[in-house]
Short mmCIF file of C-alpha atoms and ligand atoms in Angstrom, two decimals:
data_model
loop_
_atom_site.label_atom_id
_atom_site.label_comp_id
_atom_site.label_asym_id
_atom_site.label_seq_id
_atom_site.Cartn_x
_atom_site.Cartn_y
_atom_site.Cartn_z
CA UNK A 1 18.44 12.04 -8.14
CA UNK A 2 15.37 14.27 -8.24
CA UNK A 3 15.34 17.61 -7.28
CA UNK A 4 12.27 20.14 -5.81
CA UNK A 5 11.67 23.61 -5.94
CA UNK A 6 9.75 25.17 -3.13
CA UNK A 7 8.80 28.65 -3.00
CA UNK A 8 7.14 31.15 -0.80
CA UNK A 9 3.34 31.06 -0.48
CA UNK A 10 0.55 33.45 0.89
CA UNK A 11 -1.14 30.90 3.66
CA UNK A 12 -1.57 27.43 4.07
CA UNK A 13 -5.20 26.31 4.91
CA UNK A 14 -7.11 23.11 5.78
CA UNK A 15 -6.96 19.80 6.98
CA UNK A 16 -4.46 16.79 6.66
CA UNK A 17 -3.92 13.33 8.09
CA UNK A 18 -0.29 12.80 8.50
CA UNK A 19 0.93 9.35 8.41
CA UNK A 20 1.36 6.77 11.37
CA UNK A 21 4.05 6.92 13.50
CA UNK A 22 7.53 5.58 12.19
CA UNK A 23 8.84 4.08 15.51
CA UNK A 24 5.44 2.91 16.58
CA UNK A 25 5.24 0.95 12.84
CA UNK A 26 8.28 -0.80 13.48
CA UNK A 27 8.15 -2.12 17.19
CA UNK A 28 4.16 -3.44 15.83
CA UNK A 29 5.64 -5.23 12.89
CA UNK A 30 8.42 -6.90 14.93
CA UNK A 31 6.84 -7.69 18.11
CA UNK A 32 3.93 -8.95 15.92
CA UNK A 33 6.47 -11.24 14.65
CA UNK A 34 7.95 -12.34 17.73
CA UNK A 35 4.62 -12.87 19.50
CA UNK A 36 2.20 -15.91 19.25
CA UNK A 37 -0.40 -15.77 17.18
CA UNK A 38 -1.41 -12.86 14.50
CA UNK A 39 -1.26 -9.19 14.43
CA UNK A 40 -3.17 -6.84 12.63
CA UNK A 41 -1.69 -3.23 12.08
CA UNK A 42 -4.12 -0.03 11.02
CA UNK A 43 -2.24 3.39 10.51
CA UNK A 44 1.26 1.32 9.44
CA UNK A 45 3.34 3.97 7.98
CA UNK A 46 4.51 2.44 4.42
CA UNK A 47 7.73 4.71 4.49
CA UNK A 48 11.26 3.17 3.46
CA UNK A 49 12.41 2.67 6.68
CA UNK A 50 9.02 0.48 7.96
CA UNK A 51 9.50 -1.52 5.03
CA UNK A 52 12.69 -2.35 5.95
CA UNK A 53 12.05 -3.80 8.89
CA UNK A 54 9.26 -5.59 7.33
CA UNK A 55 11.65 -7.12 4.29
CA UNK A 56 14.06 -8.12 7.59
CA UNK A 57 11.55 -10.15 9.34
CA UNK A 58 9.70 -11.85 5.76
CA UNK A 59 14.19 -12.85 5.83
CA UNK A 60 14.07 -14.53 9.26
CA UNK A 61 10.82 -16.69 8.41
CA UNK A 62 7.68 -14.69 9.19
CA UNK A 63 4.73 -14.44 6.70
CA UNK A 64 3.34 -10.65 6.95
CA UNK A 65 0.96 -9.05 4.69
CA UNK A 66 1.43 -5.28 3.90
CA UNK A 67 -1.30 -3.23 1.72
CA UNK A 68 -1.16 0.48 2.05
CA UNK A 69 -1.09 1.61 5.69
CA UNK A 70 -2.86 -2.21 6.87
CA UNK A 71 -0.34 -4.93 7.73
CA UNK A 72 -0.58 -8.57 8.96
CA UNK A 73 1.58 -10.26 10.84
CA UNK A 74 1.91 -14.00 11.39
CA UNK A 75 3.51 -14.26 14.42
CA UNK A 76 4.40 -17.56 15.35
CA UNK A 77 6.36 -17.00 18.61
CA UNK A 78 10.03 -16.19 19.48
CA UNK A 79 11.11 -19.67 18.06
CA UNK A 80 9.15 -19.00 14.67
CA UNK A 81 12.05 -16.89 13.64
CA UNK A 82 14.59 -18.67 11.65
CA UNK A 83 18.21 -18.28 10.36
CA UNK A 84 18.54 -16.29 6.98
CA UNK A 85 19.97 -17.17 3.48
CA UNK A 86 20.24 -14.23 3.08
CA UNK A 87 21.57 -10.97 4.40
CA UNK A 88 19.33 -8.35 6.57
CA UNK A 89 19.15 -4.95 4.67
CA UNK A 90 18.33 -2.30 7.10
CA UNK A 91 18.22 0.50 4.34
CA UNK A 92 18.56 3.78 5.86
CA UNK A 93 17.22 2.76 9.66
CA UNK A 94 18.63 2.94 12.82
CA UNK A 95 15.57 1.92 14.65
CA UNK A 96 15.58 -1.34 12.54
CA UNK A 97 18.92 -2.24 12.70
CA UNK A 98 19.19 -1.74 16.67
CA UNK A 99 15.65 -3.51 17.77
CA UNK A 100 16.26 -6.37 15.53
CA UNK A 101 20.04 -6.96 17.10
CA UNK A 102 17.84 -7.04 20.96
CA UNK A 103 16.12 -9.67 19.31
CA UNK A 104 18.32 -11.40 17.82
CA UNK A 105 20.63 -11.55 20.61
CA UNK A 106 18.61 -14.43 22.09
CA UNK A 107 18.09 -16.52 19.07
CA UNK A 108 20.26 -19.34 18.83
CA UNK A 109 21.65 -18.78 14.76
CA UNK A 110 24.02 -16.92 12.76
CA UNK A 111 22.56 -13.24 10.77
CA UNK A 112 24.35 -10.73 9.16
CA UNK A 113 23.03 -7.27 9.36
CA UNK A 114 23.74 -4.34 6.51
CA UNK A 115 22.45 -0.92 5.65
CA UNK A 116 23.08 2.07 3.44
CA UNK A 117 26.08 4.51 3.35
CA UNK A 118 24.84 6.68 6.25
CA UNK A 119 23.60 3.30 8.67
CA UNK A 120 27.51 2.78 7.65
CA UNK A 121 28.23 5.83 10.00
CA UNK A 122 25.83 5.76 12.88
CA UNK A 123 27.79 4.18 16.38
CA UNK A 124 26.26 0.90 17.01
CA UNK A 125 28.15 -0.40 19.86
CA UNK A 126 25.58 1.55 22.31
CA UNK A 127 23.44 -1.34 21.66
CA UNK A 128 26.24 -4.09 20.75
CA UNK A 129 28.39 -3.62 23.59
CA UNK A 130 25.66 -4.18 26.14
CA UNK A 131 23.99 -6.74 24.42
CA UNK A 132 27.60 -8.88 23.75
CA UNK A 133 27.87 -8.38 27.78
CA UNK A 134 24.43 -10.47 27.90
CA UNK A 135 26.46 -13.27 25.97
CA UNK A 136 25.58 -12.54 22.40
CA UNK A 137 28.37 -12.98 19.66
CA UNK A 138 28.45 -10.07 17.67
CA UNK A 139 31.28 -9.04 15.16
CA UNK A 140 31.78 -6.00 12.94
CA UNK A 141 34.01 -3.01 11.91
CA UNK A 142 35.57 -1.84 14.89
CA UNK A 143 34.75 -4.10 17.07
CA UNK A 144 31.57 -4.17 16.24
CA UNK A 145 30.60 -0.38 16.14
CA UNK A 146 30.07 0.13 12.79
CA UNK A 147 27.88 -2.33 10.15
CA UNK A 148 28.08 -4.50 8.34
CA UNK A 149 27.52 -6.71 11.61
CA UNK A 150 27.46 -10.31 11.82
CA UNK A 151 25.53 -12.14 15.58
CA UNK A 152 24.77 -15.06 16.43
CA UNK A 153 22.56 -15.00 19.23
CA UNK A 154 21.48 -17.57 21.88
CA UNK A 155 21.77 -18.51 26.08
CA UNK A 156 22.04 -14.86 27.46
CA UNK A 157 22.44 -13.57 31.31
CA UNK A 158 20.06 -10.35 32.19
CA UNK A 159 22.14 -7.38 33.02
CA UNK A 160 21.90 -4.07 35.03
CA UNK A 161 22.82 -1.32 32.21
CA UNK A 162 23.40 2.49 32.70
CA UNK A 163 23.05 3.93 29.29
CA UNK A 164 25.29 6.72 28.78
CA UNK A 165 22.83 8.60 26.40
CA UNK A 166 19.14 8.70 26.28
CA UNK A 167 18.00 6.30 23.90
CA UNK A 168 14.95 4.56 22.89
CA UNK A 169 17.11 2.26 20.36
CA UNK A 170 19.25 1.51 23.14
CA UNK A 171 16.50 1.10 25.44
CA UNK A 172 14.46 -1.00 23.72
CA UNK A 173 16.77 -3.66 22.49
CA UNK A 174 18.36 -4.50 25.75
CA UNK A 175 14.76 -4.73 27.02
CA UNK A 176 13.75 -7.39 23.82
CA UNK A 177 16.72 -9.44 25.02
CA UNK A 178 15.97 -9.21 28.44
CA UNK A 179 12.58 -10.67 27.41
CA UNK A 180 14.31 -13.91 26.52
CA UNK A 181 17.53 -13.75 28.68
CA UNK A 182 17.99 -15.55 32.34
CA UNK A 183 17.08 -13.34 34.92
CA UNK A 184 16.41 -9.67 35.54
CA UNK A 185 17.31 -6.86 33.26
CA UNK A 186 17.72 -3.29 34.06
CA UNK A 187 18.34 -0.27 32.11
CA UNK A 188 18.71 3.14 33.19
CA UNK A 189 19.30 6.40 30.80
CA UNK A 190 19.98 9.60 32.11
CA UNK A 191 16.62 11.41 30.68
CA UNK A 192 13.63 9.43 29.73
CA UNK A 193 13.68 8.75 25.89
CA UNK A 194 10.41 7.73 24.08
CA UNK A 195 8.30 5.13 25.76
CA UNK A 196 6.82 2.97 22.94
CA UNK A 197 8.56 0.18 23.40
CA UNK A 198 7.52 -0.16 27.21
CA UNK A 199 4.03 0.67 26.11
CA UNK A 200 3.10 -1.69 23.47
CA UNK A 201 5.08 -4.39 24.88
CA UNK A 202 2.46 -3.94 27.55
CA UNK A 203 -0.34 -4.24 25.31
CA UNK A 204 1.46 -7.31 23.67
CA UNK A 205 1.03 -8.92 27.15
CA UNK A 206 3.82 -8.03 28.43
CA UNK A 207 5.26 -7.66 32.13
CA UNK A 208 7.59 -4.46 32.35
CA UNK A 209 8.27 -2.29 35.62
CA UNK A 210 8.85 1.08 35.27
CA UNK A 211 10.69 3.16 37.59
CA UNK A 212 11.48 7.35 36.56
CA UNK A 213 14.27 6.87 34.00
CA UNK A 214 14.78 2.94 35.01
CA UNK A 215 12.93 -0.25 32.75
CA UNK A 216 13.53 -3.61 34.02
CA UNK A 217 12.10 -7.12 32.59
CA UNK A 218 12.32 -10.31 33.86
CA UNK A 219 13.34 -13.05 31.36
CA UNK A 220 11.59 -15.85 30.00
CA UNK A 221 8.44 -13.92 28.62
CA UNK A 222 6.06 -14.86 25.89
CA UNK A 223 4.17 -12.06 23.78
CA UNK A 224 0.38 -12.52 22.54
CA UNK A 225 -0.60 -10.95 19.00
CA UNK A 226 -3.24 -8.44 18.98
CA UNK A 227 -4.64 -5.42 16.70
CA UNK A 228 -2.87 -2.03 16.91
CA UNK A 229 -4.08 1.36 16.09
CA UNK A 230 -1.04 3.34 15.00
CA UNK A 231 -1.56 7.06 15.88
CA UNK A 232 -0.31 10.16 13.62
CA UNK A 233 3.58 10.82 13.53
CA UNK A 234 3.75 13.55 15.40
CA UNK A 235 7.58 14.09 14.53
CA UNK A 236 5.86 14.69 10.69
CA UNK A 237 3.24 15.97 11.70
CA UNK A 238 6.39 19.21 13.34
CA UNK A 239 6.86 19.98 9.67
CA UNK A 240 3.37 21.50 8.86
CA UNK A 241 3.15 23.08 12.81
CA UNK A 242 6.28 24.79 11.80
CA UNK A 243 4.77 25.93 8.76
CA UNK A 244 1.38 26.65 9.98
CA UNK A 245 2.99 28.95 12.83
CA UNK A 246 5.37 30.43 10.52
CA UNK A 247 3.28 31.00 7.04
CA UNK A 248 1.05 34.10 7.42
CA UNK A 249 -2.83 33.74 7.66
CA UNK A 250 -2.21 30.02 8.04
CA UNK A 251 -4.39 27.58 9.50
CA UNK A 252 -3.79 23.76 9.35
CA UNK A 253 -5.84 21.20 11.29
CA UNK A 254 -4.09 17.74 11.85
CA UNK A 255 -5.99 14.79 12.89
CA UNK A 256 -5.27 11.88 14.71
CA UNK A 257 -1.81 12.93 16.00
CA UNK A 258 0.30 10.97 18.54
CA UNK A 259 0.59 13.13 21.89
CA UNK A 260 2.89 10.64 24.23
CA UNK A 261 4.43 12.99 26.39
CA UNK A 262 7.82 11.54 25.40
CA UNK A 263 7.34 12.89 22.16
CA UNK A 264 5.70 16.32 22.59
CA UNK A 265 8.41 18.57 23.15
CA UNK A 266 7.72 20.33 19.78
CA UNK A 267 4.10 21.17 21.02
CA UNK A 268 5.96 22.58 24.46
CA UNK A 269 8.24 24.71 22.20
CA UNK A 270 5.77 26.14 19.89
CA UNK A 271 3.47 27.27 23.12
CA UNK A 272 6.52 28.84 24.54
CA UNK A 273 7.31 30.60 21.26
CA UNK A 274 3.99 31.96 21.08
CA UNK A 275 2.49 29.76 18.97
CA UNK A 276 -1.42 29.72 18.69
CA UNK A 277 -2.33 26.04 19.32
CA UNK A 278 -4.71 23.96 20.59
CA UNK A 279 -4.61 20.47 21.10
CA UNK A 280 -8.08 19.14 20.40
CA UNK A 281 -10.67 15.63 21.35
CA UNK A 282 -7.45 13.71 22.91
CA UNK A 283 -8.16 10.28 23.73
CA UNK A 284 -5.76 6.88 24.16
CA UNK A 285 -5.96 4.32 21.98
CA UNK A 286 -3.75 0.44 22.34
CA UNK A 287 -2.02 2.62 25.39
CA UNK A 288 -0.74 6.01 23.44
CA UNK A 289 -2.21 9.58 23.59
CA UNK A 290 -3.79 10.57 20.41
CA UNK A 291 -4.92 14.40 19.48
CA UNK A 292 -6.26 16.41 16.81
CA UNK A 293 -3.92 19.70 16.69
CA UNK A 294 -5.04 22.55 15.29
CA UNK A 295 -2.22 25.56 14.17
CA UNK A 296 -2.58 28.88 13.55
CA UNK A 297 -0.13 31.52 12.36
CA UNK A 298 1.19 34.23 15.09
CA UNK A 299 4.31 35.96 16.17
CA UNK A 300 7.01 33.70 17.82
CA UNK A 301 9.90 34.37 20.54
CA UNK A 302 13.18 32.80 20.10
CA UNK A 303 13.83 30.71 23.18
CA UNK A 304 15.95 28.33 25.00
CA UNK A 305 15.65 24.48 24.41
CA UNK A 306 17.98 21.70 26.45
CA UNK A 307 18.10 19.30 28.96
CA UNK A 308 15.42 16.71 29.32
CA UNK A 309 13.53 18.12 26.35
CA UNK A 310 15.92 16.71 23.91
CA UNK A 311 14.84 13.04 23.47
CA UNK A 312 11.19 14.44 23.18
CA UNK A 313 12.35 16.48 20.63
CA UNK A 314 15.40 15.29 18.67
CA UNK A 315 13.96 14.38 15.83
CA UNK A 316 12.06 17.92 15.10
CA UNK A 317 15.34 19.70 15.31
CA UNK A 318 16.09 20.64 12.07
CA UNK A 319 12.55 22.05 11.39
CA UNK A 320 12.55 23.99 14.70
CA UNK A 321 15.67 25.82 13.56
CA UNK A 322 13.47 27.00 10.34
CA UNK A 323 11.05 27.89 13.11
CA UNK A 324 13.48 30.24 14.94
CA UNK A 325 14.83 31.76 11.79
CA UNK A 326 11.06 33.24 11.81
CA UNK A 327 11.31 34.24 15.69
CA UNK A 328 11.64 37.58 16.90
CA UNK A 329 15.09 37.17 19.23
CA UNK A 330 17.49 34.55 19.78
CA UNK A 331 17.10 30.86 20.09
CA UNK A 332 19.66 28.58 21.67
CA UNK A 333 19.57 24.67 21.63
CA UNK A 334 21.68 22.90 23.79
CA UNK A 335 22.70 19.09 24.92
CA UNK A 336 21.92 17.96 21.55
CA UNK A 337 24.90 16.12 20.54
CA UNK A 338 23.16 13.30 19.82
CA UNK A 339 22.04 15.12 16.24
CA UNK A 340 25.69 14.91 15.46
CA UNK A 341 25.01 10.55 14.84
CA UNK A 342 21.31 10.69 13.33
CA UNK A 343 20.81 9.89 9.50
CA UNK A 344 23.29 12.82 9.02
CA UNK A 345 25.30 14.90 11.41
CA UNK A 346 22.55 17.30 11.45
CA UNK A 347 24.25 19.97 13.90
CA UNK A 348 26.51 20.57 10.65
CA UNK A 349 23.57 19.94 7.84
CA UNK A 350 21.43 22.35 9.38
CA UNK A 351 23.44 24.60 10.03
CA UNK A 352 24.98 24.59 6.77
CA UNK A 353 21.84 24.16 4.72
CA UNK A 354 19.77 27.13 6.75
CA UNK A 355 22.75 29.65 6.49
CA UNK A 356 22.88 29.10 2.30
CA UNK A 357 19.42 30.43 2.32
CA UNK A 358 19.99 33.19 4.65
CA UNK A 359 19.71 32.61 8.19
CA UNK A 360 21.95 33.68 11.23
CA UNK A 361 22.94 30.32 12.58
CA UNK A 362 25.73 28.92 13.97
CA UNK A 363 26.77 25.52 15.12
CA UNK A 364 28.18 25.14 18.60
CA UNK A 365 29.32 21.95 20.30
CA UNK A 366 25.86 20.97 21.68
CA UNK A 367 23.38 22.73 19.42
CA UNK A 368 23.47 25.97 17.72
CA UNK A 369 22.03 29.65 18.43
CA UNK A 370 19.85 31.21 15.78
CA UNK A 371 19.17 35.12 15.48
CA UNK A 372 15.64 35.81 13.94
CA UNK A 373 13.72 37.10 12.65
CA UNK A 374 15.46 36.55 9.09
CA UNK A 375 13.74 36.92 5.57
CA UNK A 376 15.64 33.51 3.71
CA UNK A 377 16.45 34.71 0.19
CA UNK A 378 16.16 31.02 -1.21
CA UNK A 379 18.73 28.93 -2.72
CA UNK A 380 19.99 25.68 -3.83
CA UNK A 381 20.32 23.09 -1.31
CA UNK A 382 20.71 19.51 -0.21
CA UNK A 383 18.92 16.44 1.73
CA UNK A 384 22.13 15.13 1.84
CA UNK A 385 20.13 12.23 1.73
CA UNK A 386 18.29 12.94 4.82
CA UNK A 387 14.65 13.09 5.12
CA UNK A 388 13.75 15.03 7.83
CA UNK A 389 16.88 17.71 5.91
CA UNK A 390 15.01 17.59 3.04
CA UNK A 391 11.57 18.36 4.70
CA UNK A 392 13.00 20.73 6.61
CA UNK A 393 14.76 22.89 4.23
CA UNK A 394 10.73 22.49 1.96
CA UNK A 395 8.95 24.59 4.87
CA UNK A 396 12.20 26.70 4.88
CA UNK A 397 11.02 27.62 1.12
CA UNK A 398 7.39 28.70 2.29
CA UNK A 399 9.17 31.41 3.70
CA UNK A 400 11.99 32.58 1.79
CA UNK A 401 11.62 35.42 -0.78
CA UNK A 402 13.64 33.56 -3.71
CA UNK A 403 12.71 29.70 -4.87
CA UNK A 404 14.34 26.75 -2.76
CA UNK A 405 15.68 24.19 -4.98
CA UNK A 406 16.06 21.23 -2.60
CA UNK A 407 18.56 18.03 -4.31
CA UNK A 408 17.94 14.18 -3.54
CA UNK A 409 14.57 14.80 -2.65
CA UNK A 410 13.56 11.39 -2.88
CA UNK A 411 15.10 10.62 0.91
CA UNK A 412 11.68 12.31 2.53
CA UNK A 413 10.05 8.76 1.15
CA UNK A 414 11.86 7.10 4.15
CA UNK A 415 9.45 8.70 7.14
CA UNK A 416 6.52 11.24 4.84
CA UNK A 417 5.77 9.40 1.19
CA UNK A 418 2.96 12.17 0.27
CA UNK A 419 4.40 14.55 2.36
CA UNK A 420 4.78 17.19 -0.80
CA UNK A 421 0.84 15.23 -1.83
CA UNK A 422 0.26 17.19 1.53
CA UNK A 423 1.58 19.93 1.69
CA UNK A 424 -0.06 21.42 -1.77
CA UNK A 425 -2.96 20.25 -0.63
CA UNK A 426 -2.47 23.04 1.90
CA UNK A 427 -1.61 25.89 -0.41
C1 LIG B 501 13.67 6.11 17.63
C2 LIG B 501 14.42 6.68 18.62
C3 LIG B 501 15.23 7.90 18.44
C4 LIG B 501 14.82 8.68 17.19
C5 LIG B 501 14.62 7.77 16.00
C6 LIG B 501 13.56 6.73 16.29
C7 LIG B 501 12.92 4.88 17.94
O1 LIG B 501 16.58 7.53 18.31
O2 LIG B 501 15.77 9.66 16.89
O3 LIG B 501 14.22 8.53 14.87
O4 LIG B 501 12.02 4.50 17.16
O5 LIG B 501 13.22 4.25 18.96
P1 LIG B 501 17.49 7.21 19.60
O6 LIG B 501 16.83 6.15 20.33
O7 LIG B 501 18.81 6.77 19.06
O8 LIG B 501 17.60 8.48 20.34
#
């Protein structure tokens, strides 16, 4: 297992194009390969987790091409997808394992689904239960909470489904079965989680009606390949904002950055930290907001974060507690138990990580409440095999007076390959 040092530097200064969008990767690969006809992908993000999905699908009988960040896809309909020898390795991704059940829910064979020791963990009867009530057969540990998972898919019945949290996993594969399931289906969350699915299924020809937090699809649909443009990942792109506001003298200028509103509650935090940024030439390509965001250093406020904000920010939790570490006053974030089933409970691995180099944190139910501002005096700590941890606990080194030694740093491939190629860029 490799292992990183990080340590504090004077500014960080230029220019950086962070890689494409991680969920918006996935759905292009596998709608590509449930569509008729090819698709061409520009911007794919070649992380672990995107090549999982794309290793899943090459399983079920679809030709696709990767180089680089440019994928192919070979589409050849929902029928082109065929029953695997082999089993479906999911690797460390939630958004692969729970898209691909939605579609295979309606396909009429037998696939067994696996992933690494924390996919082991993460609660998967959100998306089983619902889709077993739409008549798919689906078997695992506990009832089918927990992989490995076996389904076999075929006939299913639409359904009306209130989802208990807001989801875009959830979301999104009871909408791909509804795609190919008799009748109507309906999903409401209680906030609105990201959009992407909605959005490109659109631009894949799509028919979805959208009503505040409720998605419904009528069955029986047919999808049409076409080129997509994958934007910036803006939940990467939160690591070098963080450390842009939070470095002194810094000034980093990110291009091509995904803005979807579902997505930009880090940009809404920063502003009402304090933050000097400006969001720069937006424009809207294949359907998504796109931006070039420009960050400069400045003094921050600790604030309050909860409610509907959550699912646009979940994933840039753990680097917005390094942020508030750096703010002057308190910062609480709330309604966030949803961290506690993400690649790692990362309520505890924050708050556990962050305190070892120095911080005033503590966990709470929901969230935790950070005191700042706090010089970090460095120290040894873990990914715990958790990329955005490991990234996270990197920009916490900028800042800190002693070295951070950061363990298993290899788990930052899954989402940011050249995110350290990056980042000295900047120095
Ligand atoms: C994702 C949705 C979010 C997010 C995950 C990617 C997606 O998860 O945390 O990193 O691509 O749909 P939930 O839908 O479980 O909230």
């Amino acid at each position: 297992m490799a292992k990183k040092v990080v340590e504090r530097v004077q500014q960080l200064k230029g220019s950086i194009k962070v890689p494409g969008d991680k969920s918006i990767s996935h759905r292009a690969v596998m709608f590509g390969a449930i569509a008729n006809g090819k698709t061409t992908v520009e911007g794919f993000l070649p992380g672990e987790d995107c090549l999982s999905t794309i290793a899943c699908f090459r399983k079920l009988g679809i030709e696709i091409e990767q180089k680089e960040d440019l994928v192919t896809v070979y589409g050849k309909g929902w029928d082109g997808l065929s029953e695997s020898s082999d089993i479906l390795d999911v690797g460390n991704s939630g958004t692969t394992t729970r898209l691909m059940l939605g579609i295979l829910a309606t396909r009429p064979f037998h696939s067994v689904v696996i992933g690494d020791a924390s996919i082991a963990k993460r609660p998967m009867a959100r998306v089983t239960s619902p889709l077993k009530q739409m008549g798919a057969n689906i078997d695992g540990r506990h009832e089918g909470n927990f992989t490995p998972l076996s389904i076999r898919g075929g006939k299913t019945k639409g359904i009306t489904f209130t989802s208990p949290v807001a989801s875009a996993q959830v979301k999104s594969a009871v909408i791909l079965a509804g795609l190919q399931s008799e009748g109507v289906t309906t999903v409401t969350e209680p906030h609105k989680s990201r959009d992407h699915t909605e959005r490109m299924l659109k631009a894949f020809g799509a028919d979805i009606q959208e009503n505040g937090t409720t998605v419904s699809v009528t069955g029986g649909q047919v999808l049409q390949g076409r080129h997509i443009v994958v934007p910036g990942d803006i939940s990467s792109a939160a690591f070098f904002l963080v450390a842009g506001a939070i470095v002194p003298n810094s000034e980093i200028l990110m291009k091509d950055v995904g803005i979807n509103d579902t997505r930009t509650g880090i940009i809404d935090v920063l502003q009402a930290m304090g933050a000097k940024l400006e969001i720069k030439n937006e424009r809207v390509v294949n359907e998504e907001k796109m931006a070039d965001l420009l960050i400069c250093a400045s003094d921050l406020t600790g604030t309050e974060i909860g409610g509907e904000i959550i699912p646009r920010l979940i994933d840039e939790i753990p680097v917005i507690a390094v942020l508030a570490t750096q703010a002057n006053g308190t910062t609480v974030i709330k309604d966030a138990e949803e961290l506690k089933v993400k690649e790692t409970n990362r309520i505890d691995t924050v708050v556990h990580q962050l305190k070892l180099l120095g911080a005033d944190i503590e966990a709470t139910e929901d969230g935790m409440i950070i005191h700042g501002p706090t010089r970090l005096h460095g120290g040894q700590v873990e990914s715990y095999g958790d990329h955005r941890i490991g990234m996270a606990m990197a920009i916490a080194g900028l800042v800190s007076n002693g070295p951070v030694e950061i363990e298993e740093i290899e788990a930052i491939d899954v989402s940011y390959p050249n995110f350290f190629d990056h980042l000295y860029e900047l120095i």
